[in-house]
Tab-separated table of N, CA and C and ligand atoms in Angstrom:
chain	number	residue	atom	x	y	z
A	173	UNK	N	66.062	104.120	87.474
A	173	UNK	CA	67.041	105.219	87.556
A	173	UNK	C	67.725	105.231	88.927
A	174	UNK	N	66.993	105.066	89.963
A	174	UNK	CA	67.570	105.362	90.768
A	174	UNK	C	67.175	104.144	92.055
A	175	UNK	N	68.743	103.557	92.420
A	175	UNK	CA	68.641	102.341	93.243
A	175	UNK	C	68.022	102.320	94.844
A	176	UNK	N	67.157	101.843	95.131
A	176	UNK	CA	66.478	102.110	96.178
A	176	UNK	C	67.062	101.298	97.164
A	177	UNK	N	68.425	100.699	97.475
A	177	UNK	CA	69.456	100.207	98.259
A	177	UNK	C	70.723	101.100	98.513
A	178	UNK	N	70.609	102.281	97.327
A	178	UNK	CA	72.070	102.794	97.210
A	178	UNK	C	71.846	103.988	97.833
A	179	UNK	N	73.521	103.988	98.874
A	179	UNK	CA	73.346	105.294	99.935
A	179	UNK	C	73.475	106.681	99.295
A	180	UNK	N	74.071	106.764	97.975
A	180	UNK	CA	73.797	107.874	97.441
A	180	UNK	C	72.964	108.031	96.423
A	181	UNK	N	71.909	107.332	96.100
A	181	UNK	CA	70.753	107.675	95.403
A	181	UNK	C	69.588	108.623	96.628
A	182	UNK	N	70.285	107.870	97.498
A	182	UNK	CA	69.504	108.430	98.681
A	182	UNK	C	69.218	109.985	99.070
A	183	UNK	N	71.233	109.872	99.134
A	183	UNK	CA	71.103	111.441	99.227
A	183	UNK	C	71.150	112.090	98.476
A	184	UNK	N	70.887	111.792	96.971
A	184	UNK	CA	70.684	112.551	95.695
A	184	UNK	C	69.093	112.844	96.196
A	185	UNK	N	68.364	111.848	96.577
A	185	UNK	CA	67.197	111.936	97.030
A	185	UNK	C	66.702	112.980	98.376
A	186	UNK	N	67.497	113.504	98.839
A	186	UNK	CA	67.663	113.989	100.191
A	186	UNK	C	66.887	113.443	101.427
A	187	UNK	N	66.482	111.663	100.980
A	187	UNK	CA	66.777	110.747	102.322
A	187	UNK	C	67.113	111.099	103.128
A	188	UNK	N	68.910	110.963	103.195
A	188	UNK	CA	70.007	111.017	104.156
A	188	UNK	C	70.481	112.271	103.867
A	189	UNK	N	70.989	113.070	105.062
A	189	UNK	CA	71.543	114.650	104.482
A	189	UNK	C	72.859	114.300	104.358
A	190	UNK	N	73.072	115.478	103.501
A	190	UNK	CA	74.592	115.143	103.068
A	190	UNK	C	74.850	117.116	103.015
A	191	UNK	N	75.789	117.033	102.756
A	191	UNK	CA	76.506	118.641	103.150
A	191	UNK	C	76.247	119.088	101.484
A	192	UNK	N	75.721	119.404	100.442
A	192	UNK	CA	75.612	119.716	99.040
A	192	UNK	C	76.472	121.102	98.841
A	193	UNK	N	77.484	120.936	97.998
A	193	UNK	CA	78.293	122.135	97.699
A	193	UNK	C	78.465	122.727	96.221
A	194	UNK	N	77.760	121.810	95.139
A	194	UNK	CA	77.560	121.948	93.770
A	194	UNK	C	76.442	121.472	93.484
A	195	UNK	N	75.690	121.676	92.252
A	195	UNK	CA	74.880	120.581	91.608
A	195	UNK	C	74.797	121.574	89.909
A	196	UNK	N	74.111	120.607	89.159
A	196	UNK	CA	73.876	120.699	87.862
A	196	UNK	C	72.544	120.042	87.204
A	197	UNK	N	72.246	120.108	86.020
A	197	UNK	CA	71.189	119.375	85.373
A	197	UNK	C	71.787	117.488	85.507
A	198	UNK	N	73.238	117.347	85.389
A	198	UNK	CA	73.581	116.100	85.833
A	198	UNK	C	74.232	115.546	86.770
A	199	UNK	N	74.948	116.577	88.056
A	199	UNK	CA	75.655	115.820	88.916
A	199	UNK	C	75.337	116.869	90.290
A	200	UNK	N	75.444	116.110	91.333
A	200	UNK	CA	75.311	117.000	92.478
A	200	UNK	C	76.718	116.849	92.991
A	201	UNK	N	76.984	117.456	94.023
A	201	UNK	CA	78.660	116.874	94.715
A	201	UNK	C	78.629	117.108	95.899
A	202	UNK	N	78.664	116.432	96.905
A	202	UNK	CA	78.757	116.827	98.250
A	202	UNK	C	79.685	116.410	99.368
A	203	UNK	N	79.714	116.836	100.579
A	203	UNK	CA	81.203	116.587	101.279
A	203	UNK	C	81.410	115.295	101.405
A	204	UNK	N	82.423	114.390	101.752
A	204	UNK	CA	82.864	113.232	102.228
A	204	UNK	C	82.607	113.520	103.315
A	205	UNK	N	81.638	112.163	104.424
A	205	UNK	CA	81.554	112.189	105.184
A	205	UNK	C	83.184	111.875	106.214
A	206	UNK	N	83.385	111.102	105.277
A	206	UNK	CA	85.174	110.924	106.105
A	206	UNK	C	86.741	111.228	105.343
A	207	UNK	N	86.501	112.739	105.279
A	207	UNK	CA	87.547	113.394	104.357
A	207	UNK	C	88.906	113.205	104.614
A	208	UNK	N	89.416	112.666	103.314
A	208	UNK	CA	90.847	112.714	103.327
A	208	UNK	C	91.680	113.502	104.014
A	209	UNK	N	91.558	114.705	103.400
A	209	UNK	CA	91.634	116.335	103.475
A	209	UNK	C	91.088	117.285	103.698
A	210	UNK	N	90.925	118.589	104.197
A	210	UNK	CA	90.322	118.942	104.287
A	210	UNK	C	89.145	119.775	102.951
A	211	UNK	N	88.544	119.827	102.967
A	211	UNK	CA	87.407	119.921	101.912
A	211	UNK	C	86.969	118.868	100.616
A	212	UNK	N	87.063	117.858	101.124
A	212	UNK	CA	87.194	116.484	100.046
A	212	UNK	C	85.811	116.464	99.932
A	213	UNK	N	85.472	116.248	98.739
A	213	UNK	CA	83.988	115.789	98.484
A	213	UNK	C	83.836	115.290	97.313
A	214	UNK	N	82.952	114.351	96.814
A	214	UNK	CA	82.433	113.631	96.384
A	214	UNK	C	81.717	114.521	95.036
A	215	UNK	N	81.596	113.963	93.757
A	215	UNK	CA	80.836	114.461	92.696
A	215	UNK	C	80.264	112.977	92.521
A	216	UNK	N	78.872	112.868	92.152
A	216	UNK	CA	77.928	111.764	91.522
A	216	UNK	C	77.260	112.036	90.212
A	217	UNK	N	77.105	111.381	89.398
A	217	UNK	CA	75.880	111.646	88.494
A	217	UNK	C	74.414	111.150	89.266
A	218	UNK	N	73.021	112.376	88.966
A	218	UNK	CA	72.371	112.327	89.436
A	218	UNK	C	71.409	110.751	89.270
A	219	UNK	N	71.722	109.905	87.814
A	219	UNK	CA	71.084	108.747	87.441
A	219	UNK	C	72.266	107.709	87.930
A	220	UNK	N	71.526	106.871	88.778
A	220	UNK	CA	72.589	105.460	89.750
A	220	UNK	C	73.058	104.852	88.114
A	221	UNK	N	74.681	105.047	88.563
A	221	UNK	CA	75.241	103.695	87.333
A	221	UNK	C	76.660	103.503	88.382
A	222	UNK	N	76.290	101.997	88.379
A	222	UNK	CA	77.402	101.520	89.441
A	222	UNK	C	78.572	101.570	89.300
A	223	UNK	N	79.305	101.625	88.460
A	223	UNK	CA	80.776	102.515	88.419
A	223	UNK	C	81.414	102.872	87.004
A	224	UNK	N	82.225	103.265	86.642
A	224	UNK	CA	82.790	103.498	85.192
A	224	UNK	C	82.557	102.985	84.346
A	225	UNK	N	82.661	101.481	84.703
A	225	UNK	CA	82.325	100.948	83.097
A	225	UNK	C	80.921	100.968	83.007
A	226	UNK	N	80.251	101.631	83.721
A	226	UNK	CA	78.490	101.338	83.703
A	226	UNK	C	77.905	102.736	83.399
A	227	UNK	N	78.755	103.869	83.738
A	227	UNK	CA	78.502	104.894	83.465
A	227	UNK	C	78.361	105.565	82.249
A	228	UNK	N	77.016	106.047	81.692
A	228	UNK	CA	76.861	106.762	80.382
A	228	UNK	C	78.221	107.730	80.010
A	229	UNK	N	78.203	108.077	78.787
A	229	UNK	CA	79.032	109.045	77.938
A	229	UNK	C	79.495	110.681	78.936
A	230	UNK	N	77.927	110.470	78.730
A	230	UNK	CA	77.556	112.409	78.974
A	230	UNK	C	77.281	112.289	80.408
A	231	UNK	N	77.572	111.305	81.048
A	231	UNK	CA	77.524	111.447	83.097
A	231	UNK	C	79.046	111.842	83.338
A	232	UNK	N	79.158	110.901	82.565
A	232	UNK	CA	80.926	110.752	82.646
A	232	UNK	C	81.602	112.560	82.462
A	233	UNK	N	81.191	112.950	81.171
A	233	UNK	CA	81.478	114.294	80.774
A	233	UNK	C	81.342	115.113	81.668
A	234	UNK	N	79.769	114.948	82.662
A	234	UNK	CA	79.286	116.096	83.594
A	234	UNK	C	80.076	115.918	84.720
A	235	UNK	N	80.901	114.933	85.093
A	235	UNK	CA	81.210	113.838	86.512
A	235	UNK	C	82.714	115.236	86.228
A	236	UNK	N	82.867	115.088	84.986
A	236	UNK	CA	84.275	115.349	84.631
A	236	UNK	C	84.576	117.073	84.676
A	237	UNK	N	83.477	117.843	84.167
A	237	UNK	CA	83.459	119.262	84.074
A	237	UNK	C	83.261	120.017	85.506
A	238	UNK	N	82.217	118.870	86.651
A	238	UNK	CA	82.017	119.110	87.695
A	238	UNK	C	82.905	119.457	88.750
A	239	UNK	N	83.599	118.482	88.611
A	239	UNK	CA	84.977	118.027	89.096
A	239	UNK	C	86.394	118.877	88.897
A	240	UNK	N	86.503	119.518	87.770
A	240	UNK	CA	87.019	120.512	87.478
A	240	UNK	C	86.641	122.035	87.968
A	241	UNK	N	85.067	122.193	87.688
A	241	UNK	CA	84.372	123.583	88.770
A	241	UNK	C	85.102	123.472	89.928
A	242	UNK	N	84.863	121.800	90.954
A	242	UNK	CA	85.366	122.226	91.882
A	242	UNK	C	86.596	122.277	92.708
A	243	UNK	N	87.481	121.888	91.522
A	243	UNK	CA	89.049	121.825	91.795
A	243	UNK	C	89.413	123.544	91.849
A	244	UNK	N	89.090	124.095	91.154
A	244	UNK	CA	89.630	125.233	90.740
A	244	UNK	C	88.963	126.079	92.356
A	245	UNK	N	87.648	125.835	92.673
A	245	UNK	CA	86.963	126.301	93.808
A	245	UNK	C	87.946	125.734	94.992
A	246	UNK	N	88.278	124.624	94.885
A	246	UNK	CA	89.143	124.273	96.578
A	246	UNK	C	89.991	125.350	96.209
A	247	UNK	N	91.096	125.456	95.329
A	247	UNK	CA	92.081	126.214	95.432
A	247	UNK	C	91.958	127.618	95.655
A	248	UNK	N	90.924	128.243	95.102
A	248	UNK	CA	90.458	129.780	95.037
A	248	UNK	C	89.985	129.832	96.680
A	249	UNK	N	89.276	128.883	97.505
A	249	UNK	CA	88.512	129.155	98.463
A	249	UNK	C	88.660	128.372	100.074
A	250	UNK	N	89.839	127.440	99.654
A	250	UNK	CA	90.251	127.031	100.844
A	250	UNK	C	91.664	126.933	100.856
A	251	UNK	N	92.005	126.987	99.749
A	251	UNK	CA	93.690	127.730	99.648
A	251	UNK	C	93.984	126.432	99.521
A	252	UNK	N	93.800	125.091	98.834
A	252	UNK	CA	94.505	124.186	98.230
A	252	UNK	C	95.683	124.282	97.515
A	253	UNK	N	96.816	123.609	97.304
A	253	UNK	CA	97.728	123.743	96.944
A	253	UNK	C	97.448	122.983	95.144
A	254	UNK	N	97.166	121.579	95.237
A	254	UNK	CA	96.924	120.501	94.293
A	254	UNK	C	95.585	120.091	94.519
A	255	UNK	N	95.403	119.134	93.465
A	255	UNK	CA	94.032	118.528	93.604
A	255	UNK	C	94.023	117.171	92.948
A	256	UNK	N	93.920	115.964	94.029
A	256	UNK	CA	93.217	114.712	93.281
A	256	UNK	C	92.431	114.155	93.212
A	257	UNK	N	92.103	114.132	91.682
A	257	UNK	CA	90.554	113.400	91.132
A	257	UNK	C	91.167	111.610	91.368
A	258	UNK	N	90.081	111.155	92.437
A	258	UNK	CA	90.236	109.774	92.565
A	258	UNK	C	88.967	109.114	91.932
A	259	UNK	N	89.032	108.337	91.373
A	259	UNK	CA	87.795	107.210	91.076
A	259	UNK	C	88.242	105.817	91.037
A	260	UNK	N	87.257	105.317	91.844
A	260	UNK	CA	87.811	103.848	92.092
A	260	UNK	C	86.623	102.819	91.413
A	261	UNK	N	86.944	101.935	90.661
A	261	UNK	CA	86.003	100.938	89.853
A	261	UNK	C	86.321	99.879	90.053
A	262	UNK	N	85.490	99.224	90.875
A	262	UNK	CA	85.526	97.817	91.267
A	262	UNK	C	86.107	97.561	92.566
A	263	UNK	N	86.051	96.504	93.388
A	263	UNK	CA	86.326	96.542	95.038
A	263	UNK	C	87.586	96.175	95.033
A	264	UNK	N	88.211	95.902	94.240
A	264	UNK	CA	89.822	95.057	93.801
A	264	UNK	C	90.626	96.974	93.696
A	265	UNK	N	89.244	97.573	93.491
A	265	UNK	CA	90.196	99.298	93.199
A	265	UNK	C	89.762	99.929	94.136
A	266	UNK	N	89.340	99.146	95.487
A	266	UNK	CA	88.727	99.918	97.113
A	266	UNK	C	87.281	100.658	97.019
A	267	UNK	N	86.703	100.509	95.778
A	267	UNK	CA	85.484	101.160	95.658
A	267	UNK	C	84.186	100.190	96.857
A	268	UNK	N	84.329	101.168	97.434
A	268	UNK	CA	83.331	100.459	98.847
A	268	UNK	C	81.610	101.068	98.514
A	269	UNK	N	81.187	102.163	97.704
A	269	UNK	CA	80.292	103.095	97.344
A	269	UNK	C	79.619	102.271	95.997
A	270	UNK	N	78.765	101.315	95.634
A	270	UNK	CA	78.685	101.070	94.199
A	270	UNK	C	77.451	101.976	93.576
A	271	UNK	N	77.945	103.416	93.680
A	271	UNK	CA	77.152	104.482	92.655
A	271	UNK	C	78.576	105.201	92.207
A	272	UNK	N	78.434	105.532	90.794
A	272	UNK	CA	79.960	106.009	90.623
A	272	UNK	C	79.939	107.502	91.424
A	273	UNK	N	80.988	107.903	91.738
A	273	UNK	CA	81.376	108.909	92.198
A	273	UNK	C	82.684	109.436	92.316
A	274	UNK	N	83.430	110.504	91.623
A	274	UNK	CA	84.890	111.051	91.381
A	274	UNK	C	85.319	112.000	93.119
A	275	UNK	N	86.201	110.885	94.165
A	275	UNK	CA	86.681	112.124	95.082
A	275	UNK	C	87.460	113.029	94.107
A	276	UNK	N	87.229	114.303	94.762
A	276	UNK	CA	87.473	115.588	94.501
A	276	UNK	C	88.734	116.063	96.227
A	277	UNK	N	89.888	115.960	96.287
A	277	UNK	CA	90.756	115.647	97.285
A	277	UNK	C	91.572	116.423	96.814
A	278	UNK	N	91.306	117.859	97.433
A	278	UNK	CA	92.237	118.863	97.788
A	278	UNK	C	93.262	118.601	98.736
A	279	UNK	N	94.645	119.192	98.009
A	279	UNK	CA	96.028	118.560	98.648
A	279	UNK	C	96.791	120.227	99.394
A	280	UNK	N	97.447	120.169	100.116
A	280	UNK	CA	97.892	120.771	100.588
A	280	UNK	C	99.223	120.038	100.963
A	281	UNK	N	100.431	121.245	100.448
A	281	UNK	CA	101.736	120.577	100.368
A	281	UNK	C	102.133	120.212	101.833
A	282	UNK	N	101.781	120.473	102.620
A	282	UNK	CA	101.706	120.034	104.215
A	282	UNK	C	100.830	118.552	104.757
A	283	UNK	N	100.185	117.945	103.623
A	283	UNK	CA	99.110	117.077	104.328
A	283	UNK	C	100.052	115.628	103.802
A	284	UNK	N	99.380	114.800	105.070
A	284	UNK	CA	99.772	113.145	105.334
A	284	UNK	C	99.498	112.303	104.171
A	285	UNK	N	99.090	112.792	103.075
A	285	UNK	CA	98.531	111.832	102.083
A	285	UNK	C	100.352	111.208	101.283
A	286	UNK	N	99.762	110.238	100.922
A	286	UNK	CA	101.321	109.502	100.319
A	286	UNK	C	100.818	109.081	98.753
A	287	UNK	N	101.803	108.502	98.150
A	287	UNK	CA	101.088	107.969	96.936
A	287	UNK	C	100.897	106.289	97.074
A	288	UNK	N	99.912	105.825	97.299
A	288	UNK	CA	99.574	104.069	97.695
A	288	UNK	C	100.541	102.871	96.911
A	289	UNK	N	101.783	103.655	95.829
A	289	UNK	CA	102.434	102.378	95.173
A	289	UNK	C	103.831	103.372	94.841
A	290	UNK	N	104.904	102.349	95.485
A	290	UNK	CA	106.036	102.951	95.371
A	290	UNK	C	106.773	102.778	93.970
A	291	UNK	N	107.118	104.216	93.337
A	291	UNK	CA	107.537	104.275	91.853
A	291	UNK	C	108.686	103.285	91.745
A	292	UNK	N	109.128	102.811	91.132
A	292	UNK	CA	110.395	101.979	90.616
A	292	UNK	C	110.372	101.434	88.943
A	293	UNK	N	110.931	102.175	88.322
A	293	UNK	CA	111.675	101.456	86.836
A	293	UNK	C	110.872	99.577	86.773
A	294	UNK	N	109.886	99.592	86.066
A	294	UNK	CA	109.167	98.121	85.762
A	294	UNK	C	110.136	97.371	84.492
A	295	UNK	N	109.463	96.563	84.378
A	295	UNK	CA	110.232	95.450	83.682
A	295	UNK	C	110.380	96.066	82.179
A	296	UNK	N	111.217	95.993	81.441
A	296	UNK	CA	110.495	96.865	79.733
A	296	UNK	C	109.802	95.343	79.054
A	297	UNK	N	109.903	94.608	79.200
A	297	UNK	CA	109.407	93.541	78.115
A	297	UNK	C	108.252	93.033	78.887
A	298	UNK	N	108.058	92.946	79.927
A	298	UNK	CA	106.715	93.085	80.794
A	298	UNK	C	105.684	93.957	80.204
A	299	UNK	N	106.423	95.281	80.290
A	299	UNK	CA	105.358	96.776	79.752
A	299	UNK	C	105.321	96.500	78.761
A	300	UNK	N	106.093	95.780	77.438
A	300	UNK	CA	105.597	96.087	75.683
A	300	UNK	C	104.575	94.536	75.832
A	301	UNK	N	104.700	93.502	76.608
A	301	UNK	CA	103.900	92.526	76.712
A	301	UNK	C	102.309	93.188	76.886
A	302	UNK	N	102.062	94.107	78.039
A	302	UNK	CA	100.924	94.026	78.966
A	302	UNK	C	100.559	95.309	77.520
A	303	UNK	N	101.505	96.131	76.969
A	303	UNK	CA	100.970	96.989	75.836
A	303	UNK	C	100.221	96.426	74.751
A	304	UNK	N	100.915	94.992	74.051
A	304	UNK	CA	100.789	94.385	73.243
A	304	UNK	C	98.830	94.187	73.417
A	305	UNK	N	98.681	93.575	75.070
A	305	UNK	CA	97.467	93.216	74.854
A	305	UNK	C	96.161	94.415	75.088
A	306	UNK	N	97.215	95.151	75.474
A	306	UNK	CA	96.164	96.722	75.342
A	306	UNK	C	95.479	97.102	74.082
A	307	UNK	N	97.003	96.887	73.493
A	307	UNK	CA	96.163	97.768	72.426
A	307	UNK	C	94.957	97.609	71.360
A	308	UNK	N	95.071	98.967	71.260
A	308	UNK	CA	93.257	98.450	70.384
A	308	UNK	C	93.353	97.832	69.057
A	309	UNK	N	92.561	97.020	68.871
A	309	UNK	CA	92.489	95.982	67.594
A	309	UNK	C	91.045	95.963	67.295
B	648	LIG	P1	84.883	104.656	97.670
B	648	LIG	O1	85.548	103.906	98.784
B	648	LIG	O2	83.722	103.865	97.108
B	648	LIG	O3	85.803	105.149	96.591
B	648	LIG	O4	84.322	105.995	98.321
B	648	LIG	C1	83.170	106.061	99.081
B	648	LIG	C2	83.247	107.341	99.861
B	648	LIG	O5	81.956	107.647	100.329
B	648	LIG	C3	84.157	107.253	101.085
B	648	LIG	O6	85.177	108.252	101.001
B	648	LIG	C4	83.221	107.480	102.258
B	648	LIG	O7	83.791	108.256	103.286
B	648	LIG	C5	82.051	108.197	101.617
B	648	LIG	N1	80.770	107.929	102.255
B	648	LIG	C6	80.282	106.718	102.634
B	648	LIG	N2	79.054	106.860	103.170
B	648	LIG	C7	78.775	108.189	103.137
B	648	LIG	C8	77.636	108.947	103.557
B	648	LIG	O8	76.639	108.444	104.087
B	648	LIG	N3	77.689	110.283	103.361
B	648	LIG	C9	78.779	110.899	102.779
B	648	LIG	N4	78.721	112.218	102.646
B	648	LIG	N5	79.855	110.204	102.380
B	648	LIG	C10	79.863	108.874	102.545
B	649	LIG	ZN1	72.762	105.085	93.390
């Protein structure tokens, strides 16, 4: 259940302290040690599964309801404006953490954050190509 290498099994373990601002029968959530924003923190499921595609049904669900508790809490309690749920899967998607975990990145219409890929009109026969192999069969 729980990886005895991984820094947040750890502090699910309370090993290493970590700042705890939620928990549940399945997820705890606690601050980012190096916050985006101000009040950014982290939601985990309490059983190590190394990222999305590894993650059970019902972690996923709790990862997801959690995450929502505490969107609605930045805004009610630190006066957030927006809120982005980030999850990154796989190191090609900057995931440096391999226990899954959803940032929780309260926005404030004043803060330095940008969006990492500049919008522009894509190819259309590119997109019905890359659709083609999406879709489910
Ligand atoms: P990732 O890059 O995998 O999406 O996110 C990992 C996050 O974990 C980063 O935002 C990083 O600041 C945070 N982090 C890394 N080590 C620790 C730690 O020891 N304690 C806490 N609270 N956060 C950590
Ligand atoms: Zn872990």
């Amino acid at each position: 259940m729980a990886d005895p290498d991984c820094i947040f099994c750890k502090i699910h373990a309370g090993e290493i302290p970590a700042r705890i601002v939620d928990e549940d029968e399945r997820t705890i959530a606690f601050m980012d040690i190096a916050p985006a924003t101000r009040g950014h923190a982290l939601v985990i499921p309490r059983a190590h599964a190394r990222d999305l595609l590894e993650l059970p049904a019902e972690d996923l669900a709790a990862v997801a309801l959690a995450s929502q508790r505490l969107a609605a809490r930045l805004r009610e309690r630190l006066g957030a404006d927006g809120v982005n749920l980030l999850n990154s899967c796989g190191a090609a998607a900057w995931q440096t953490v391999f226990h899954f975990h959803m940032h929780v990145i309260p926005r404030y219409s004043d803060d330095p954050l940008r969006l990492p890929w500049v919008p522009a009109e894509g190819d259309f026969e590119e997109i019905a190509a890359a659709a083609q192999e999406l879709e489910a069969r």
